[in-house]
Amino acid sequence: MPQTYDLTLKSIFSEIADDIIVYLTGISLKKLEELNIEFVKVERRDSDMTFKCDTDTGEIAVHIEFQSENDKMMPCRMLRYALEIMEKHKLKPYQVVLYIGKDKAKMDNGINYTVGDNKLDYRYRIIDIGEIRFSDIAETNYFDLYSLLPIVDRKKRAEAGEKYLKMCVDLIKDAPVDVDEKRTILFRAELLSGIAYSKEVIKKIFEEVEKVLKLEELSSYKMIMEKGIEKGIEKGKTEVVLKLFNRKFKEFPRKYEELIKSADNEILEKITDDIFDIEKPEDL
């Protein structure tokens, strides 16, 4: 799997709550800790995500492997991973392959054979993200999972095209979380969008939502600033104006900071009124 997708998925799932693991596995458990496992005997690579969990029947390891392509050798790899987990941690593994590919998952989910009196019946679970419906994610309160929206619901995605991606980013934009968290979710969603959409479509849609977030952020600051002015908090007004411009312009010249610090109430009020029309520091 491309490292970008791998790291994005790890960042989404590294802090996941117990109930999200239950949502994925379908079994009742409590996450205790994350296990760092390097599969040296297999292919010198780290496992994607492995958690030590407590269940009604005792402790187990939940192993989540991310896969972006169909791999006919996946059952053999997963069996080797299971053996490594059992050998190193003495835990029985519950294994899930989280498939995020553009095409439908077409992999076996285990190995089954009998030769004479020898028998092997090994199974793990494959979750095809593309088979999860948009509404299944949208109706949860697991807002971190919103990052997956651009690659779920393969059928709706194919029917709606780029309109589907816009629907995803609009839902994230309207999520009841602060702007910084929205940006984190959007950043991950933008990276994963590369699995299903062209760079041009991704750039267009995510740039549009970033403009909306900036307006939302500026509106919040303006409201705070106006409240500060109403209360006559001189220092508070100046600090909010400076924070506002440092947000709006990545490199806000120091000379303008000094001018704002020396500005009186009347000038600060004027800046507040005109904040949306100021396109460059020189406009001050």
Coordinates of C-alpha atoms in Angstrom, one line a residue:
M1 CA 0.0 0.0 0.0
P2 CA 1.3 3.5 -0.8
Q3 CA 2.8 4.9 2.4
T4 CA 0.6 8.0 2.3
Y5 CA -2.6 5.9 2.7
D6 CA -1.0 3.6 5.2
L7 CA 0.1 6.5 7.5
T8 CA -3.3 8.3 7.1
L9 CA -5.2 5.2 8.2
K10 CA -2.8 4.6 11.1
S11 CA -3.4 8.2 12.3
I12 CA -7.2 7.7 12.1
F13 CA -7.2 4.4 14.0
S14 CA -4.3 4.9 16.4
E15 CA -6.5 6.9 18.8
I16 CA -9.8 5.0 18.2
A17 CA -12.1 4.3 21.0
D18 CA -13.1 0.8 22.2
D19 CA -16.6 1.2 20.6
I20 CA -15.1 1.8 17.2
I21 CA -13.1 -1.4 17.4
V22 CA -16.4 -3.1 18.4
Y23 CA -18.0 -1.4 15.3
L24 CA -15.4 -2.9 13.1
T25 CA -15.0 -6.4 14.6
G26 CA -18.6 -7.0 15.8
I27 CA -17.4 -8.5 19.1
S28 CA -17.6 -7.0 22.6
L29 CA -14.2 -6.0 23.9
K30 CA -12.2 -3.3 25.7
K31 CA -8.9 -2.0 24.2
L32 CA -6.1 -2.2 26.7
E33 CA -3.0 -1.1 24.7
E34 CA -1.5 -1.0 21.3
L35 CA 1.1 -3.6 20.5
N36 CA 4.1 -2.7 18.3
I37 CA 4.9 -5.8 16.3
E38 CA 7.6 -6.1 13.6
F39 CA 7.0 -9.2 11.4
V40 CA 10.7 -10.0 11.0
K41 CA 10.1 -13.6 9.9
V42 CA 7.5 -12.6 7.4
E43 CA 8.8 -9.6 5.4
R44 CA 10.5 -7.2 7.8
R45 CA 7.6 -4.8 8.1
D46 CA 5.5 -3.5 11.0
S47 CA 1.9 -4.7 11.5
D48 CA -0.6 -2.0 10.6
M49 CA -2.5 -1.9 13.9
T50 CA -2.5 -4.5 16.6
F51 CA -4.3 -4.0 19.9
K52 CA -4.3 -6.0 23.1
C53 CA -8.0 -6.2 24.1
D54 CA -10.0 -7.7 26.9
T55 CA -13.2 -9.7 26.2
D56 CA -15.7 -11.8 28.1
T57 CA -13.6 -14.9 27.4
G58 CA -10.2 -13.4 28.1
E59 CA -7.5 -11.3 26.5
I60 CA -7.0 -11.3 22.7
A61 CA -5.0 -9.4 20.1
V62 CA -7.0 -7.5 17.5
H63 CA -5.0 -7.2 14.3
I64 CA -6.2 -4.7 11.7
E65 CA -4.3 -4.8 8.3
F66 CA -4.9 -2.1 5.7
Q67 CA -4.9 -3.2 2.0
S68 CA -5.4 -1.0 -1.1
E69 CA -5.1 -3.7 -3.7
N70 CA -6.4 -7.2 -4.3
D71 CA -3.7 -9.7 -3.2
K72 CA -4.1 -13.4 -3.9
M73 CA -1.4 -14.1 -1.3
M74 CA -3.2 -12.3 1.5
P75 CA -4.4 -15.4 3.3
C76 CA -0.8 -16.7 3.5
R77 CA 0.4 -13.4 4.8
M78 CA -2.3 -13.1 7.4
L79 CA -1.7 -16.6 8.6
R80 CA 2.0 -15.8 9.1
Y81 CA 1.1 -12.6 11.0
A82 CA -1.3 -14.6 13.2
L83 CA 1.5 -17.1 14.1
E84 CA 3.9 -14.2 14.9
I85 CA 1.4 -12.6 17.2
M86 CA 0.7 -15.9 19.0
E87 CA 4.4 -16.6 19.3
K88 CA 5.5 -13.1 20.6
H89 CA 2.5 -12.2 22.8
K90 CA 0.9 -15.5 23.6
L91 CA -2.5 -14.1 22.5
K92 CA -5.1 -15.4 20.2
P93 CA -5.5 -12.9 17.3
Y94 CA -8.8 -11.7 15.8
Q95 CA -7.8 -10.4 12.4
V96 CA -9.4 -7.9 10.1
V97 CA -8.3 -6.8 6.6
L98 CA -9.6 -3.3 6.0
Y99 CA -9.7 -3.1 2.2
I100 CA -9.7 0.5 0.8
G101 CA -9.2 -0.2 -2.9
K102 CA -11.0 1.5 -5.8
D103 CA -12.2 -1.9 -7.2
K104 CA -14.3 -4.4 -5.3
A105 CA -12.5 -6.8 -2.9
K106 CA -11.8 -10.1 -4.6
M107 CA -9.6 -12.0 -2.1
D108 CA -10.1 -15.2 -0.1
N109 CA -10.6 -14.6 3.6
G110 CA -8.7 -17.8 4.7
I111 CA -7.2 -21.1 4.0
N112 CA -9.0 -24.4 4.1
Y113 CA -7.6 -27.8 3.1
T114 CA -7.4 -31.5 4.1
V115 CA -4.6 -33.8 3.2
G116 CA -4.9 -37.2 4.7
D117 CA -5.4 -36.7 8.4
N118 CA -3.9 -33.2 8.2
K119 CA -6.5 -30.4 8.2
L120 CA -6.3 -26.6 8.2
D121 CA -9.3 -24.3 8.6
Y122 CA -8.1 -20.7 9.0
R123 CA -10.3 -17.6 8.7
Y124 CA -10.1 -13.9 9.1
R125 CA -12.5 -11.0 8.3
I126 CA -12.3 -8.8 5.2
I127 CA -14.1 -5.4 5.5
D128 CA -14.4 -3.8 2.1
I129 CA -14.7 0.0 2.9
G130 CA -16.4 0.5 -0.5
E131 CA -19.3 -1.7 0.6
I132 CA -20.0 0.5 3.7
R133 CA -22.8 2.9 3.0
F134 CA -22.3 6.7 3.3
S135 CA -25.2 6.9 5.7
D136 CA -23.7 4.2 8.0
I137 CA -20.7 6.6 8.7
A138 CA -22.7 9.8 8.5
E139 CA -25.2 8.7 11.1
T140 CA -22.5 7.8 13.7
N141 CA -20.9 10.2 16.2
Y142 CA -17.4 8.9 15.3
F143 CA -16.3 12.1 13.5
D144 CA -12.8 10.8 13.0
L145 CA -14.3 8.1 10.7
Y146 CA -15.6 10.9 8.4
S147 CA -12.1 10.9 6.9
L148 CA -13.1 7.6 5.3
L149 CA -16.2 9.0 3.6
P150 CA -14.6 9.7 0.2
I151 CA -13.8 6.0 -0.2
V152 CA -16.9 4.4 1.2
D153 CA -20.1 3.6 -0.7
R154 CA -18.6 2.5 -4.0
K155 CA -22.0 2.4 -5.7
K156 CA -23.1 5.9 -4.8
R157 CA -19.6 7.2 -5.6
A158 CA -19.8 5.7 -9.1
E159 CA -23.3 7.2 -9.7
A160 CA -22.6 10.7 -8.4
G161 CA -19.0 11.2 -9.4
E162 CA -17.4 14.4 -8.0
K163 CA -20.8 15.4 -6.5
Y164 CA -20.3 12.6 -4.0
L165 CA -16.9 14.0 -2.9
K166 CA -18.5 17.4 -2.4
M167 CA -21.2 15.8 -0.3
C168 CA -18.5 14.2 1.8
V169 CA -16.6 17.4 2.4
D170 CA -19.8 19.3 3.1
L171 CA -20.7 16.8 5.8
I172 CA -17.3 17.2 7.4
K173 CA -17.6 21.0 7.1
D174 CA -20.9 20.9 9.0
A175 CA -19.7 18.5 11.7
P176 CA -20.2 19.8 15.3
V177 CA -16.5 20.0 16.0
D178 CA -14.1 23.0 16.1
V179 CA -12.4 24.3 13.0
D180 CA -9.0 22.7 13.9
E181 CA -10.5 19.3 14.2
K182 CA -12.4 19.8 10.9
R183 CA -9.2 20.6 9.2
T184 CA -7.5 17.4 10.5
I185 CA -10.5 15.3 9.3
L186 CA -10.4 17.1 5.9
F187 CA -6.7 16.7 5.5
R188 CA -7.0 12.9 6.0
A189 CA -10.0 12.8 3.8
E190 CA -8.2 14.7 1.0
L191 CA -5.3 12.2 1.2
L192 CA -7.6 9.2 1.0
S193 CA -9.5 10.8 -1.9
G194 CA -6.6 10.1 -4.1
I195 CA -7.7 6.4 -4.2
A196 CA -10.9 7.3 -6.1
Y197 CA -10.5 10.8 -7.6
S198 CA -8.2 12.8 -9.9
K199 CA -5.9 15.5 -8.5
E200 CA -7.9 18.1 -10.3
V201 CA -11.2 17.2 -8.8
I202 CA -9.7 16.9 -5.3
K203 CA -8.0 20.3 -5.5
K204 CA -11.1 22.0 -6.7
I205 CA -13.4 20.6 -4.0
F206 CA -11.1 20.9 -1.0
E207 CA -10.0 24.4 -1.9
E208 CA -13.7 25.5 -1.9
V209 CA -14.3 24.1 1.6
E210 CA -11.1 25.7 2.9
K211 CA -12.4 29.1 1.8
V212 CA -15.6 28.4 3.8
L213 CA -13.6 27.4 6.9
K214 CA -11.5 30.5 6.7
L215 CA -14.7 32.6 6.6
E216 CA -16.1 30.6 9.5
E217 CA -12.9 31.2 11.5
L218 CA -12.8 34.9 10.6
S219 CA -16.4 35.3 11.6
S220 CA -15.7 33.7 15.0
Y221 CA -12.8 36.0 15.6
K222 CA -14.7 39.1 14.5
M223 CA -17.5 38.2 16.9
I224 CA -15.0 37.8 19.7
M225 CA -13.3 41.0 18.8
E226 CA -16.6 42.9 18.7
K227 CA -17.5 41.6 22.2
G228 CA -14.1 42.8 23.4
I229 CA -14.7 46.2 22.0
E230 CA -18.1 46.4 23.6
K231 CA -16.5 45.6 27.0
G232 CA -13.7 48.0 26.3
I233 CA -10.9 45.5 26.9
E234 CA -8.1 47.3 25.2
K235 CA -5.5 44.6 25.4
G236 CA -8.0 41.9 24.4
K237 CA -8.9 43.8 21.3
T238 CA -5.4 44.2 20.1
E239 CA -4.5 40.5 20.8
V240 CA -7.6 39.3 18.9
V241 CA -6.8 41.5 15.9
L242 CA -3.2 40.3 15.7
K243 CA -4.3 36.7 16.0
L244 CA -6.8 37.3 13.3
F245 CA -4.3 38.7 10.8
N246 CA -1.7 36.0 11.7
R247 CA -4.3 33.4 10.8
K248 CA -5.3 35.2 7.6
F249 CA -1.8 35.9 6.4
K250 CA 0.8 33.2 7.0
E251 CA 3.6 35.8 7.1
F252 CA 2.2 38.9 8.7
P253 CA 4.9 41.7 8.6
R254 CA 6.2 42.8 12.0
K255 CA 5.8 46.5 11.1
Y256 CA 2.1 46.0 10.8
E257 CA 2.0 44.2 14.1
E258 CA 3.5 47.3 15.7
L259 CA 1.0 49.6 14.0
I260 CA -1.9 47.5 15.3
K261 CA -0.4 47.5 18.8
S262 CA -0.4 51.3 18.8
A263 CA -3.9 51.6 17.2
D264 CA -6.7 53.3 19.2
N265 CA -10.3 52.1 19.6
E266 CA -11.5 53.9 16.5
I267 CA -9.0 52.2 14.2
L268 CA -9.5 48.8 15.7
E269 CA -13.3 49.1 15.2
K270 CA -12.6 50.2 11.5
I271 CA -10.4 47.1 11.1
T272 CA -13.2 44.9 12.5
D273 CA -15.7 46.3 10.1
D274 CA -13.4 45.9 7.1
I275 CA -11.7 42.6 7.9
F276 CA -13.3 40.6 5.1
D277 CA -12.2 43.3 2.5
I278 CA -8.6 43.3 3.6
E279 CA -6.8 41.0 1.0
K280 CA -3.2 41.9 1.8
P281 CA -1.3 43.5 4.8
E282 CA -0.7 46.7 2.7
D283 CA -4.5 47.3 2.7
L284 CA -4.2 48.3 6.4

